N, CA, C and O atoms as a DFTB+ gen file, in Angstrom:
472 C
 N C O
     1  1      48.771     -24.915     -29.672
     2  2      47.415     -24.734     -29.194
     3  2      46.396     -24.713     -30.338
     4  3      45.235     -25.051     -30.106
     5  1      46.778     -24.333     -31.560
     6  2      45.856     -24.303     -32.697
     7  2      46.083     -25.496     -33.586
     8  3      47.214     -25.957     -33.744
     9  1      44.994     -26.009     -34.180
    10  2      45.109     -27.112     -35.121
    11  2      44.656     -26.629     -36.491
    12  3      43.756     -25.798     -36.609
    13  1      45.300     -27.168     -37.527
    14  2      44.910     -26.828     -38.883
    15  2      44.237     -28.071     -39.467
    16  3      44.865     -29.117     -39.629
    17  1      42.948     -27.935     -39.780
    18  2      42.191     -29.054     -40.331
    19  2      41.522     -28.561     -41.606
    20  3      40.703     -27.644     -41.556
    21  1      41.851     -29.144     -42.728
    22  2      41.229     -28.772     -43.989
    23  2      41.446     -27.329     -44.352
    24  3      40.566     -26.716     -44.957
    25  1      42.547     -26.778     -44.020
    26  2      42.848     -25.393     -44.362
    27  2      42.261     -24.386     -43.397
    28  3      42.426     -23.180     -43.579
    29  1      41.573     -24.871     -42.368
    30  2      40.982     -23.945     -41.400
    31  2      41.682     -24.105     -40.063
    32  3      42.121     -25.196     -39.697
    33  1      41.774     -23.023     -39.361
    34  2      42.415     -23.045     -38.055
    35  2      41.329     -23.226     -36.999
    36  3      40.363     -22.464     -36.957
    37  1      41.490     -24.238     -36.147
    38  2      40.507     -24.495     -35.095
    39  2      41.141     -24.248     -33.742
    40  3      42.287     -24.619     -33.492
    41  1      40.373     -23.616     -32.881
    42  2      40.830     -23.363     -31.527
    43  2      40.417     -24.528     -30.634
    44  3      39.338     -25.090     -30.818
    45  1      41.235     -24.888     -29.699
    46  2      40.850     -25.958     -28.788
    47  2      39.786     -25.453     -27.809
    48  3      39.700     -24.260     -27.518
    49  1      39.005     -26.363     -27.326
    50  2      38.000     -25.963     -26.337
    51  2      36.687     -26.669     -26.581
    52  3      36.661     -27.801     -27.066
    53  1      35.600     -26.006     -26.248
    54  2      34.275     -26.600     -26.352
    55  2      33.889     -26.827     -27.802
    56  3      34.209     -26.039     -28.692
    57  1      33.185     -27.945     -28.006
    58  2      32.733     -28.259     -29.350
    59  2      31.263     -27.893     -29.484
    60  3      30.572     -27.690     -28.486
    61  1      30.796     -27.813     -30.703
    62  2      29.385     -27.563     -30.946
    63  2      29.103     -26.103     -31.170
    64  3      30.001     -25.275     -31.321
    65  1      27.801     -25.817     -31.186
    66  2      27.378     -24.438     -31.446
    67  2      27.743     -23.513     -30.309
    68  3      27.776     -23.902     -29.142
    69  1      28.010     -22.307     -30.674
    70  2      28.216     -21.266     -29.679
    71  2      26.848     -20.657     -29.384
    72  3      26.101     -20.362     -30.317
    73  1      26.508     -20.464     -28.141
    74  2      25.200     -19.884     -27.858
    75  2      25.116     -18.469     -28.412
    76  3      25.972     -17.623     -28.153
    77  1      24.066     -18.241     -29.178
    78  2      23.879     -16.908     -29.741
    79  2      23.437     -15.982     -28.620
    80  3      22.792     -16.405     -27.660
    81  1      23.791     -14.730     -28.757
    82  2      23.369     -13.758     -27.755
    83  2      21.885     -13.481     -27.973
    84  3      21.490     -12.896     -28.981
    85  1      21.075     -13.912     -27.013
    86  2      19.627     -13.795     -27.138
    87  2      19.189     -12.504     -26.475
    88  3      19.642     -12.141     -25.390
    89  1      18.305     -11.839     -27.159
    90  2      17.760     -10.611     -26.609
    91  2      16.966     -10.967     -25.349
    92  3      16.009     -11.740     -25.414
    93  1      17.350     -10.422     -24.242
    94  2      16.719     -10.769     -22.978
    95  2      15.245     -10.403     -22.943
    96  3      14.445     -11.116     -22.336
    97  1      14.876      -9.298     -23.586
    98  2      13.465      -8.900     -23.603
    99  2      12.635      -9.916     -24.385
   100  3      11.532     -10.274     -23.971
   101  1      13.161     -10.374     -25.503
   102  2      12.438     -11.354     -26.312
   103  2      12.302     -12.666     -25.549
   104  3      11.251     -13.306     -25.577
   105  1      13.366     -13.056     -24.873
   106  2      13.338     -14.290     -24.093
   107  2      12.305     -14.192     -22.972
   108  3      11.558     -15.140     -22.729
   109  1      12.263     -13.077     -22.307
   110  2      11.303     -12.857     -21.232
   111  2       9.871     -12.886     -21.779
   112  3       8.980     -13.461     -21.155
   113  1       9.654     -12.270     -22.938
   114  2       8.319     -12.256     -23.540
   115  2       7.880     -13.662     -23.946
   116  3       6.719     -14.030     -23.767
   117  1       8.813     -14.446     -24.494
   118  2       8.488     -15.827     -24.851
   119  2       8.115     -16.630     -23.609
   120  3       7.193     -17.446     -23.636
   121  1       8.829     -16.392     -22.539
   122  2       8.546     -17.074     -21.286
   123  2       7.159     -16.696     -20.766
   124  3       6.413     -17.557     -20.300
   125  1       6.823     -15.435     -20.843
   126  2       5.502     -14.989     -20.395
   127  2       4.399     -15.591     -21.253
   128  3       3.365     -16.020     -20.740
   129  1       4.630     -15.620     -22.586
   130  2       3.641     -16.188     -23.497
   131  2       3.440     -17.681     -23.200
   132  3       2.314     -18.180     -23.187
   133  1       4.533     -18.366     -22.968
   134  2       4.456     -19.787     -22.642
   135  2       3.669     -20.001     -21.346
   136  3       2.875     -20.937     -21.248
   137  1       3.883     -19.156     -20.378
   138  2       3.166     -19.258     -19.107
   139  2       1.675     -18.994     -19.311
   140  3       0.841     -19.677     -18.718
   141  1       1.331     -18.004     -20.149
   142  2      -0.082     -17.726     -20.441
   143  2      -0.744     -18.937     -21.094
   144  3      -1.855     -19.320     -20.727
   145  1      -0.051     -19.535     -22.066
   146  2      -0.600     -20.698     -22.762
   147  2      -0.764     -21.882     -21.803
   148  3      -1.744     -22.623     -21.879
   149  1       0.189     -22.044     -20.920
   150  2       0.117     -23.128     -19.933
   151  2      -1.087     -22.933     -19.011
   152  3      -1.809     -23.887     -18.721
   153  1      -1.302     -21.708     -18.555
   154  2      -2.454     -21.430     -17.693
   155  2      -3.763     -21.664     -18.439
   156  3      -4.718     -22.180     -17.859
   157  1      -3.817     -21.292     -19.716
   158  2      -5.035     -21.500     -20.509
   159  2      -5.317     -22.994     -20.675
   160  3      -6.463     -23.426     -20.553
   161  1      -4.269     -23.787     -20.954
   162  2      -4.451     -25.233     -21.085
   163  2      -4.927     -25.840     -19.772
   164  3      -5.793     -26.713     -19.759
   165  1      -4.353     -25.369     -18.667
   166  2      -4.727     -25.872     -17.351
   167  2      -6.191     -25.552     -17.055
   168  3      -6.917     -26.385     -16.514
   169  1      -6.619     -24.339     -17.414
   170  2      -7.997     -23.931     -17.184
   171  2      -8.957     -24.808     -17.984
   172  3      -9.979     -25.253     -17.461
   173  1      -8.627     -25.055     -19.253
   174  2      -9.465     -25.925     -20.088
   175  2      -9.521     -27.341     -19.534
   176  3     -10.583     -27.962     -19.520
   177  1      -8.394     -27.849     -19.081
   178  2      -8.350     -29.205     -18.517
   179  2      -9.241     -29.290     -17.280
   180  3      -9.972     -30.267     -17.117
   181  1      -9.191     -28.282     -16.407
   182  2     -10.017     -28.298     -15.209
   183  2     -11.501     -28.186     -15.558
   184  3     -12.336     -28.835     -14.928
   185  1     -11.836     -27.356     -16.568
   186  2     -13.232     -27.255     -16.988
   187  2     -13.740     -28.601     -17.490
   188  3     -14.843     -29.028     -17.150
   189  1     -12.915     -29.266     -18.310
   190  2     -13.299     -30.571     -18.839
   191  2     -13.523     -31.560     -17.699
   192  3     -14.512     -32.294     -17.697
   193  1     -12.615     -31.581     -16.738
   194  2     -12.735     -32.517     -15.622
   195  2     -13.955     -32.212     -14.757
   196  3     -14.623     -33.129     -14.277
   197  1     -14.245     -30.929     -14.557
   198  2     -15.423     -30.566     -13.765
   199  2     -16.701     -31.005     -14.462
   200  3     -17.626     -31.495     -13.814
   201  1     -16.760     -30.830     -15.794
   202  2     -17.933     -31.280     -16.547
   203  2     -18.067     -32.798     -16.471
   204  3     -19.171     -33.325     -16.332
   205  1     -16.955     -33.484     -16.562
   206  2     -16.962     -34.943     -16.485
   207  2     -17.474     -35.410     -15.128
   208  3     -18.287     -36.330     -15.048
   209  1     -16.998     -34.776     -14.071
   210  2     -17.422     -35.138     -12.719
   211  2     -18.919     -34.874     -12.543
   212  3     -19.631     -35.704     -11.979
   213  1     -19.399     -33.722     -13.022
   214  2     -20.819     -33.411     -12.839
   215  2     -21.699     -34.378     -13.628
   216  3     -22.766     -34.771     -13.155
   217  1     -21.259     -34.767     -14.834
   218  2     -22.064     -35.722     -15.606
   219  2     -22.080     -37.087     -14.919
   220  3     -23.106     -37.767     -14.911
   221  1     -20.957     -37.484     -14.348
   222  2     -20.921     -38.760     -13.622
   223  2     -21.788     -38.701     -12.377
   224  3     -22.451     -39.680     -12.036
   225  1     -21.789     -37.554     -11.689
   226  2     -22.623     -37.419     -10.491
   227  2     -24.104     -37.515     -10.855
   228  3     -24.884     -38.129     -10.128
   229  1     -24.495     -36.904     -11.991
   230  2     -25.890     -37.001     -12.432
   231  2     -26.250     -38.452     -12.749
   232  3     -27.336     -38.922     -12.408
   233  1     -25.325     -39.154     -13.406
   234  2     -25.569     -40.562     -13.729
   235  2     -25.717     -41.391     -12.459
   236  3     -26.571     -42.274     -12.388
   237  1     -24.894     -41.113     -11.462
   238  2     -24.971     -41.835     -10.183
   239  2     -26.319     -41.585      -9.522
   240  3     -26.930     -42.516      -8.998
   241  1     -26.795     -40.334      -9.538
   242  2     -28.097     -40.021      -8.926
   243  2     -29.213     -40.768      -9.649
   244  3     -30.115     -41.312      -9.011
   245  1     -29.155     -40.796     -10.971
   246  2     -30.188     -41.503     -11.741
   247  2     -30.175     -42.991     -11.413
   248  3     -31.230     -43.607     -11.265
   249  1     -28.992     -43.562     -11.302
   250  2     -28.891     -44.989     -10.972
   251  2     -29.379     -45.273      -9.555
   252  3     -30.000     -46.307      -9.307
   253  1     -29.104     -44.369      -8.635
   254  2     -29.592     -44.560      -7.256
   255  2     -31.110     -44.528      -7.213
   256  3     -31.739     -45.323      -6.514
   257  1     -31.700     -43.592      -7.976
   258  2     -33.160     -43.520      -8.024
   259  2     -33.739     -44.806      -8.621
   260  3     -34.733     -45.335      -8.126
   261  1     -33.111     -45.296      -9.680
   262  2     -33.571     -46.535     -10.303
   263  2     -33.453     -47.713      -9.331
   264  3     -34.349     -48.552      -9.245
   265  1     -32.342     -47.761      -8.607
   266  2     -32.148     -48.825      -7.624
   267  2     -33.207     -48.755      -6.533
   268  3     -33.741     -49.784      -6.120
   269  1     -33.513     -47.559      -6.068
   270  2     -34.536     -47.389      -5.038
   271  2     -35.898     -47.857      -5.549
   272  3     -36.664     -48.478      -4.812
   273  1     -36.194     -47.555      -6.813
   274  2     -37.455     -47.988      -7.401
   275  2     -37.523     -49.523      -7.430
   276  3     -38.552     -50.112      -7.099
   277  1     -36.419     -50.156      -7.828
   278  2     -36.393     -51.618      -7.863
   279  2     -36.524     -52.215      -6.467
   280  3     -37.160     -53.255      -6.294
   281  1     -35.931     -51.569      -5.478
   282  2     -36.065     -52.040      -4.101
   283  2     -37.524     -51.990      -3.661
   284  3     -38.020     -52.923      -3.030
   285  1     -38.209     -50.899      -3.997
   286  2     -39.620     -50.766      -3.627
   287  2     -40.458     -51.814      -4.332
   288  3     -41.383     -52.371      -3.740
   289  1     -40.145     -52.090      -5.592
   290  2     -40.865     -53.121      -6.337
   291  2     -40.667     -54.485      -5.660
   292  3     -41.622     -55.247      -5.507
   293  1     -39.449     -54.784      -5.262
   294  2     -39.147     -56.062      -4.613
   295  2     -39.892     -56.185      -3.283
   296  3     -40.446     -57.238      -2.967
   297  1     -39.900     -55.092      -2.506
   298  2     -40.617     -55.134      -1.229
   299  2     -42.108     -55.352      -1.459
   300  3     -42.750     -56.095      -0.717
   301  1     -42.656     -54.714      -2.476
   302  2     -44.076     -54.885      -2.778
   303  2     -44.355     -56.321      -3.214
   304  3     -45.364     -56.905      -2.820
   305  1     -43.468     -56.887      -4.020
   306  2     -43.675     -58.258      -4.481
   307  2     -43.502     -59.249      -3.328
   308  3     -44.163     -60.288      -3.308
   309  1     -42.631     -58.946      -2.374
   310  2     -42.484     -59.799      -1.186
   311  2     -43.777     -59.823      -0.365
   312  3     -44.079     -60.810       0.306
   313  1     -44.530     -58.732      -0.427
   314  2     -45.794     -58.645       0.294
   315  2     -46.945     -59.225      -0.527
   316  3     -48.095     -59.195      -0.089
   317  1     -46.645     -59.748      -1.707
   318  2     -47.673     -60.368      -2.534
   319  2     -48.357     -59.402      -3.485
   320  3     -49.338     -59.770      -4.130
   321  1     -47.864     -58.178      -3.586
   322  2     -48.470     -57.185      -4.477
   323  2     -47.607     -57.066      -5.733
   324  3     -46.378     -57.088      -5.663
   325  1     -48.260     -56.943      -6.855
   326  2     -47.513     -56.735      -8.099
   327  2     -47.655     -55.259      -8.476
   328  3     -48.765     -54.793      -8.733
   329  1     -46.567     -54.535      -8.510
   330  2     -46.637     -53.109      -8.852
   331  2     -47.198     -52.901     -10.256
   332  3     -46.966     -53.696     -11.167
   333  1     -47.934     -51.819     -10.399
   334  2     -48.570     -51.535     -11.690
   335  2     -47.527     -51.346     -12.799
   336  3     -47.782     -51.660     -13.961
   337  1     -46.377     -50.839     -12.433
   338  2     -45.323     -50.652     -13.450
   339  2     -44.881     -51.988     -14.034
   340  3     -44.650     -52.104     -15.238
   341  1     -44.765     -52.992     -13.176
   342  2     -44.346     -54.319     -13.640
   343  2     -45.440     -54.928     -14.510
   344  3     -45.154     -55.551     -15.533
   345  1     -46.712     -54.741     -14.092
   346  2     -47.816     -55.225     -14.913
   347  2     -47.766     -54.584     -16.296
   348  3     -47.956     -55.250     -17.314
   349  1     -47.508     -53.281     -16.311
   350  2     -47.445     -52.568     -17.594
   351  2     -46.286     -53.090     -18.435
   352  3     -46.412     -53.253     -19.649
   353  1     -45.159     -53.351     -17.783
   354  2     -44.010     -53.887     -18.516
   355  2     -44.325     -55.261     -19.090
   356  3     -43.996     -55.559     -20.239
   357  1     -44.977     -56.108     -18.261
   358  2     -45.298     -57.458     -18.714
   359  2     -46.305     -57.442     -19.855
   360  3     -46.139     -58.161     -20.840
   361  1     -47.337     -56.635     -19.732
   362  2     -48.328     -56.566     -20.802
   363  2     -47.724     -55.917     -22.041
   364  3     -48.067     -56.281     -23.166
   365  1     -46.836     -54.968     -21.838
   366  2     -46.153     -54.346     -22.985
   367  2     -45.278     -55.354     -23.702
   368  3     -45.221     -55.356     -24.932
   369  1     -44.592     -56.216     -22.954
   370  2     -43.753     -57.246     -23.566
   371  2     -44.602     -58.264     -24.295
   372  3     -44.248     -58.714     -25.384
   373  1     -45.750     -58.636     -23.680
   374  2     -46.632     -59.604     -24.330
   375  2     -47.185     -59.034     -25.623
   376  3     -47.278     -59.732     -26.633
   377  1     -47.553     -57.759     -25.586
   378  2     -48.062     -57.121     -26.803
   379  2     -46.960     -57.035     -27.855
   380  3     -47.207     -57.247     -29.042
   381  1     -45.747     -56.723     -27.412
   382  2     -44.617     -56.645     -28.345
   383  2     -44.337     -57.995     -28.975
   384  3     -44.068     -58.074     -30.174
   385  1     -44.396     -59.069     -28.177
   386  2     -44.171     -60.412     -28.708
   387  2     -45.264     -60.789     -29.705
   388  3     -44.990     -61.390     -30.743
   389  1     -46.508     -60.427     -29.377
   390  2     -47.617     -60.734     -30.278
   391  2     -47.449     -59.993     -31.601
   392  3     -47.705     -60.549     -32.669
   393  1     -47.020     -58.738     -31.523
   394  2     -46.791     -57.967     -32.746
   395  2     -45.651     -58.567     -33.556
   396  3     -45.739     -58.650     -34.781
   397  1     -44.585     -58.984     -32.889
   398  2     -43.456     -59.588     -33.594
   399  2     -43.881     -60.881     -34.273
   400  3     -43.499     -61.147     -35.413
   401  1     -44.671     -61.681     -33.573
   402  2     -45.141     -62.940     -34.154
   403  2     -46.021     -62.684     -35.366
   404  3     -45.901     -63.385     -36.372
   405  1     -46.910     -61.687     -35.290
   406  2     -47.780     -61.397     -36.422
   407  2     -46.979     -60.893     -37.613
   408  3     -47.304     -61.217     -38.755
   409  1     -45.947     -60.111     -37.366
   410  2     -45.085     -59.626     -38.446
   411  2     -44.336     -60.796     -39.075
   412  3     -44.211     -60.871     -40.298
   413  1     -43.835     -61.715     -38.234
   414  2     -43.130     -62.891     -38.757
   415  2     -44.061     -63.753     -39.605
   416  3     -43.673     -64.235     -40.669
   417  1     -45.304     -63.945     -39.122
   418  2     -46.267     -64.744     -39.877
   419  2     -46.605     -64.085     -41.208
   420  3     -46.726     -64.766     -42.226
   421  1     -46.756     -62.771     -41.205
   422  2     -47.066     -62.051     -42.432
   423  2     -45.920     -62.183     -43.433
   424  3     -46.152     -62.391     -44.624
   425  1     -44.692     -62.062     -42.951
   426  2     -43.526     -62.202     -43.829
   427  2     -43.441     -63.626     -44.376
   428  3     -43.138     -63.836     -45.550
   429  1     -43.711     -64.592     -43.512
   430  2     -43.654     -65.995     -43.942
   431  2     -44.719     -66.250     -45.000
   432  3     -44.461     -66.959     -45.972
   433  1     -45.906     -65.686     -44.830
   434  2     -46.966     -65.846     -45.808
   435  2     -46.594     -65.231     -47.149
   436  3     -46.878     -65.802     -48.201
   437  1     -45.968     -64.083     -47.108
   438  2     -45.546     -63.414     -48.351
   439  2     -44.496     -64.232     -49.082
   440  3     -44.544     -64.351     -50.306
   441  1     -43.556     -64.792     -48.349
   442  2     -42.493     -65.585     -48.999
   443  2     -43.065     -66.858     -49.588
   444  3     -42.639     -67.289     -50.660
   445  1     -44.042     -67.480     -48.890
   446  2     -44.671     -68.686     -49.425
   447  2     -45.464     -68.358     -50.685
   448  3     -45.437     -69.118     -51.652
   449  1     -46.159     -67.246     -50.678
   450  2     -46.950     -66.839     -51.843
   451  2     -46.035     -66.535     -53.029
   452  3     -46.338     -66.894     -54.167
   453  1     -44.922     -65.873     -52.752
   454  2     -43.979     -65.524     -53.825
   455  2     -43.275     -66.753     -54.366
   456  3     -42.989     -66.811     -55.562
   457  1     -42.989     -67.729     -53.536
   458  2     -42.284     -68.934     -53.999
   459  2     -43.197     -69.812     -54.843
   460  3     -42.702     -70.570     -55.677
   461  1     -44.518     -69.738     -54.656
   462  2     -45.461     -70.533     -55.414
   463  2     -45.655     -69.995     -56.829
   464  3     -46.022     -70.758     -57.723
   465  1     -45.423     -68.723     -57.053
   466  2     -45.599     -68.106     -58.376
   467  2     -44.340     -68.270     -59.189
   468  3     -43.242     -68.049     -58.678
   469  1     -44.481     -68.674     -60.519
   470  2     -43.274     -68.801     -61.331
   471  2     -42.703     -67.498     -61.749
   472  3     -41.683     -67.463     -62.439
């Protein structure tokens, strides 16, 4: 029933480590601590998800309001009226284009002046 391997006597049976006798109180405390940590992680995950949902809901409301505004603009334009907001946007774009063109012309003038000087 016994084997001698390398000068040591080995008993037949299960191989590997023998389970150490674990203090049951320590094991129970580790289990409780693990459960506390799990609950804390779960709570944080739910808080994160709730914040994410509320931010998405706010974004959806803002987009719905914007869509409603565009619908009203379209209905007004179908009736032959140009909403003042669109006029402001168009004049703002025209002014922006004019400013961009003047800046481009000024830059072009500076480069021409600089290239003429040795």
